Every structure is written in structure tokens, then in C-alpha cells.
Amino acid sequence: MASRYILIMDWDETITRADTVHLVAEAAYQAHATSSSSPRGVPPWSDFTNAYMTDYLAYQSSFGPRTSLQKELEFLTASASIEQASVSRIEKAGLFKSITAMHLQEQAAKVEIRPGFINVIRRCRTLGVMLGIMSVNWSQVFIRSALQQKYGACDDVPIYCNEIEFDKEGKGTGMMSCSDYVLRTGADKAKLVKQLLARNSGQKIVYVGDSTGDLHPLLDADIGVIMGEKKSLRDTCERVGITIKDISLLDVASPDDGKVLYRIREWKELLLHGPFAHK
């Protein structure tokens, strides 16, 4: 039985307990340590993160006040230039040159998934709900491996994500933009959400995310659900006039119109309230 809902989920700190990008980076440094063809003199990961924060803070300062939702969304959309600059630095340094799927798989074993996630997936399968993971993380191989190692085959869950480029021998070329879905910001996610809706007329999107980077798709979804209580997202919502309600207050038959998002603290709450709840 097909459901009228599509459940789209962010990856880092939504499905996972913590951000996992550093694990993808660690896989690259492991590859350098074991491959004679790896570039020499690749900077430490802290150099990349520090350069990113320098760019971000400068961009934030130059953008000016963000006292309306429109300004906040403009700020988040234009931050694509910061994300692309970071990717370009990493590509130029050759961080992911010589990496293999095996290196990513080894790091994926370290990923901690939030409790209750697989129960939501199983419930959605029973209901015929379309599923998807949408992430600005750098590796679909990494995400897929983390799920498979913990739960077995999850091939029915599409992953819309960036990808490291591999050559014919299965080694990283150093480039990071070979995926059909190049996602740098929440605005990119929102475009993909709209594409999914266009291909599945009559369906409704439930989007679950945890950060300001998810604000575009959270607001564009029919039901936007915030995972956890990240202060930066709460503060942003308060500043631009977005109401956050507990998921128990969601009326599926008549959801709030306008700028209203719903909050869960763990995945099990989606099985108690909302369109996937056990009746």
C-alpha cells in the first residue's frame, strides 16, 4: 500500500548522534598513510576548518542584519560561495586523492545512529512511505556503508548526497563533485525537495533536520520537523518569526499553515505523533 507521504531526512546530527564529516576526512588521511601515490604535504584537517570559519565569519559580518525570514534565507542561500570555496581548497590540496571505498567503509563503522531511527524506517516501509536521506555530507558511499554495517541492506532508502570522485581503479581523483546531486546548502536541498514533489504529484513531504542549514527544506516541506534542540536553530527561528511546536501538537488532518515547525527529541516521537504514528 503506497502512502501519500514522503519522508526526507538530513544525515548529520539528525540520523546520527554527531557530525560525521570529520570521519570522512579521517578516511582521506588514512589513505595518504598507506598509499605511495598520495600527495605529500597535505595540510592537517584543522587548517581546512579554520579557513572555513574565517571565510564564514567574514561573510556573516559583511552580510549585515538578518531580522526577517527573507533575509535569513538569502543569507543561507548565498553562503554557497563559502561552501564551494572550502571544497575548492580541499580539491586543490588533493585531500581525497588515492582514497578508496574501503577507507570510507572503515570510518563509517564509527558512526553512531540515534536510537529509534530504524524503527521509523520499518514503520514507513509497512505504510508504503517513500524514503530518502538528503545531506551536504561529502560521501554517499560513506553514508550507505554506515547504514549497511548497522542495519544490513537499506537499498530502498535513496541517498541524495555529494560524492568523492573515483577513477577506474577505484581510487580517489581528489575531486568532490561527481554526484548527480551536488548539495552545498539548504537551498540546494529545497530545490531537490521540489523536484521530488514534481515527480510524485499529490504526495506530501515530511522533512526532518536539525540545523539552520535545513531551514529551506523544513519550511518548504508540508510538515517540517526539527530533530533535537540545537540552540542556533532555535534562536534563528525566534529571530525571524518561526514558531516551533512540540510534535504532539501536530494535527495531521489540518497542519498549521505558514511559519510553523515541529520538534522531536528522538526518533521514537515520530511513532507516537504525526502521519507515521501507530494508531
PDB file of N, CA, C and O in Angstrom, residues 66-69 72 212 215 219 226 230-244 259 261:
ATOM      1  N   ARG A  66      20.033  40.296   9.943  1.00  0.00           N
ATOM      2  CA  ARG A  66      19.093  39.339   9.343  1.00  0.00           C
ATOM      3  C   ARG A  66      17.880  39.264  10.255  1.00  0.00           C
ATOM      4  O   ARG A  66      17.719  38.324  11.033  1.00  0.00           O
ATOM      5  N   THR A  67      17.031  40.276  10.160  1.00  0.00           N
ATOM      6  CA  THR A  67      15.901  40.382  11.084  1.00  0.00           C
ATOM      7  C   THR A  67      14.595  39.873  10.489  1.00  0.00           C
ATOM      8  O   THR A  67      13.563  39.905  11.148  1.00  0.00           O
ATOM      9  N   SER A  68      14.630  39.401   9.251  1.00  0.00           N
ATOM     10  CA  SER A  68      13.428  38.847   8.632  1.00  0.00           C
ATOM     11  C   SER A  68      13.742  37.470   8.071  1.00  0.00           C
ATOM     12  O   SER A  68      14.911  37.137   7.813  1.00  0.00           O
ATOM     13  N   LEU A  69      12.709  36.696   7.845  1.00  0.00           N
ATOM     14  CA  LEU A  69      12.897  35.364   7.269  1.00  0.00           C
ATOM     15  C   LEU A  69      13.501  35.465   5.875  1.00  0.00           C
ATOM     16  O   LEU A  69      14.382  34.681   5.511  1.00  0.00           O
ATOM     17  N   GLU A  72      17.178  36.012   6.167  1.00  0.00           N
ATOM     18  CA  GLU A  72      17.851  34.812   6.658  1.00  0.00           C
ATOM     19  C   GLU A  72      18.020  33.786   5.540  1.00  0.00           C
ATOM     20  O   GLU A  72      19.092  33.188   5.381  1.00  0.00           O
ATOM     21  N   THR A 212      20.243  25.193  11.037  1.00  0.00           N
ATOM     22  CA  THR A 212      19.824  26.284  10.161  1.00  0.00           C
ATOM     23  C   THR A 212      20.061  25.921   8.694  1.00  0.00           C
ATOM     24  O   THR A 212      19.367  26.426   7.817  1.00  0.00           O
ATOM     25  N   LEU A 215      16.907  24.888   7.088  1.00  0.00           N
ATOM     26  CA  LEU A 215      15.748  25.773   7.200  1.00  0.00           C
ATOM     27  C   LEU A 215      14.934  25.834   5.905  1.00  0.00           C
ATOM     28  O   LEU A 215      13.696  25.789   5.947  1.00  0.00           O
ATOM     29  N   LEU A 219      10.973  24.506   5.833  1.00  0.00           N
ATOM     30  CA  LEU A 219       9.856  25.409   5.564  1.00  0.00           C
ATOM     31  C   LEU A 219       9.117  25.048   4.277  1.00  0.00           C
ATOM     32  O   LEU A 219       7.916  25.280   4.166  1.00  0.00           O
ATOM     33  N   ILE A 226      11.916  19.422  13.375  1.00  0.00           N
ATOM     34  CA  ILE A 226      13.258  19.687  13.891  1.00  0.00           C
ATOM     35  C   ILE A 226      13.662  18.557  14.826  1.00  0.00           C
ATOM     36  O   ILE A 226      12.927  18.221  15.756  1.00  0.00           O
ATOM     37  N   LYS A 230      18.879  22.166  19.045  1.00  0.00           N
ATOM     38  CA  LYS A 230      20.070  22.951  18.764  1.00  0.00           C
ATOM     39  C   LYS A 230      19.768  24.441  18.949  1.00  0.00           C
ATOM     40  O   LYS A 230      18.867  24.994  18.318  1.00  0.00           O
ATOM     41  N   LYS A 231      20.547  25.074  19.797  1.00  0.00           N
ATOM     42  CA  LYS A 231      20.284  26.464  20.178  1.00  0.00           C
ATOM     43  C   LYS A 231      20.353  27.412  18.983  1.00  0.00           C
ATOM     44  O   LYS A 231      19.539  28.339  18.874  1.00  0.00           O
ATOM     45  N   SER A 232      21.305  27.195  18.081  1.00  0.00           N
ATOM     46  CA  SER A 232      21.443  28.107  16.947  1.00  0.00           C
ATOM     47  C   SER A 232      20.184  28.130  16.092  1.00  0.00           C
ATOM     48  O   SER A 232      19.753  29.196  15.621  1.00  0.00           O
ATOM     49  N   LEU A 233      19.554  26.971  15.890  1.00  0.00           N
ATOM     50  CA  LEU A 233      18.328  26.919  15.098  1.00  0.00           C
ATOM     51  C   LEU A 233      17.165  27.531  15.862  1.00  0.00           C
ATOM     52  O   LEU A 233      16.359  28.273  15.291  1.00  0.00           O
ATOM     53  N   ARG A 234      17.066  27.239  17.160  1.00  0.00           N
ATOM     54  CA  ARG A 234      16.003  27.842  17.971  1.00  0.00           C
ATOM     55  C   ARG A 234      16.101  29.359  17.949  1.00  0.00           C
ATOM     56  O   ARG A 234      15.097  30.062  17.792  1.00  0.00           O
ATOM     57  N   ASP A 235      17.301  29.878  18.115  1.00  0.00           N
ATOM     58  CA  ASP A 235      17.498  31.329  18.138  1.00  0.00           C
ATOM     59  C   ASP A 235      17.149  31.955  16.795  1.00  0.00           C
ATOM     60  O   ASP A 235      16.536  33.030  16.730  1.00  0.00           O
ATOM     61  N   THR A 236      17.526  31.291  15.715  1.00  0.00           N
ATOM     62  CA  THR A 236      17.212  31.796  14.386  1.00  0.00           C
ATOM     63  C   THR A 236      15.711  31.850  14.167  1.00  0.00           C
ATOM     64  O   THR A 236      15.166  32.850  13.665  1.00  0.00           O
ATOM     65  N   CYS A 237      15.019  30.783  14.542  1.00  0.00           N
ATOM     66  CA  CYS A 237      13.564  30.739  14.379  1.00  0.00           C
ATOM     67  C   CYS A 237      12.890  31.853  15.173  1.00  0.00           C
ATOM     68  O   CYS A 237      11.974  32.527  14.678  1.00  0.00           O
ATOM     69  N   GLU A 238      13.349  32.070  16.383  1.00  0.00           N
ATOM     70  CA  GLU A 238      12.772  33.133  17.211  1.00  0.00           C
ATOM     71  C   GLU A 238      13.027  34.503  16.580  1.00  0.00           C
ATOM     72  O   GLU A 238      12.146  35.356  16.556  1.00  0.00           O
ATOM     73  N   ARG A 239      14.222  34.701  16.048  1.00  0.00           N
ATOM     74  CA  ARG A 239      14.598  36.000  15.482  1.00  0.00           C
ATOM     75  C   ARG A 239      13.785  36.348  14.237  1.00  0.00           C
ATOM     76  O   ARG A 239      13.474  37.523  14.009  1.00  0.00           O
ATOM     77  N   VAL A 240      13.441  35.344  13.429  1.00  0.00           N
ATOM     78  CA  VAL A 240      12.755  35.638  12.156  1.00  0.00           C
ATOM     79  C   VAL A 240      11.269  35.274  12.187  1.00  0.00           C
ATOM     80  O   VAL A 240      10.605  35.289  11.159  1.00  0.00           O
ATOM     81  N   GLY A 241      10.749  34.936  13.349  1.00  0.00           N
ATOM     82  CA  GLY A 241       9.311  34.742  13.490  1.00  0.00           C
ATOM     83  C   GLY A 241       8.779  33.382  13.110  1.00  0.00           C
ATOM     84  O   GLY A 241       7.626  33.253  12.670  1.00  0.00           O
ATOM     85  N   ILE A 242       9.585  32.347  13.275  1.00  0.00           N
ATOM     86  CA  ILE A 242       9.130  30.981  13.023  1.00  0.00           C
ATOM     87  C   ILE A 242       8.726  30.342  14.353  1.00  0.00           C
ATOM     88  O   ILE A 242       9.511  30.336  15.298  1.00  0.00           O
ATOM     89  N   THR A 243       7.523  29.799  14.420  1.00  0.00           N
ATOM     90  CA  THR A 243       7.031  29.149  15.635  1.00  0.00           C
ATOM     91  C   THR A 243       7.466  27.683  15.646  1.00  0.00           C
ATOM     92  O   THR A 243       7.371  26.989  14.628  1.00  0.00           O
ATOM     93  N   ILE A 244       7.955  27.226  16.786  1.00  0.00           N
ATOM     94  CA  ILE A 244       8.301  25.815  16.964  1.00  0.00           C
ATOM     95  C   ILE A 244       7.329  25.211  17.973  1.00  0.00           C
ATOM     96  O   ILE A 244       7.192  25.706  19.091  1.00  0.00           O
ATOM     97  N   LYS A 259       4.565  29.780   8.954  1.00  0.00           N
ATOM     98  CA  LYS A 259       5.887  29.544   9.515  1.00  0.00           C
ATOM     99  C   LYS A 259       5.801  28.782  10.843  1.00  0.00           C
ATOM    100  O   LYS A 259       6.002  29.342  11.923  1.00  0.00           O
ATOM    101  N   LEU A 261       7.078  25.025  12.603  1.00  0.00           N
ATOM    102  CA  LEU A 261       7.835  23.782  12.562  1.00  0.00           C
ATOM    103  C   LEU A 261       7.540  22.989  13.824  1.00  0.00           C
ATOM    104  O   LEU A 261       7.109  23.553  14.835  1.00  0.00           O
TER     105      LEU A 261
END
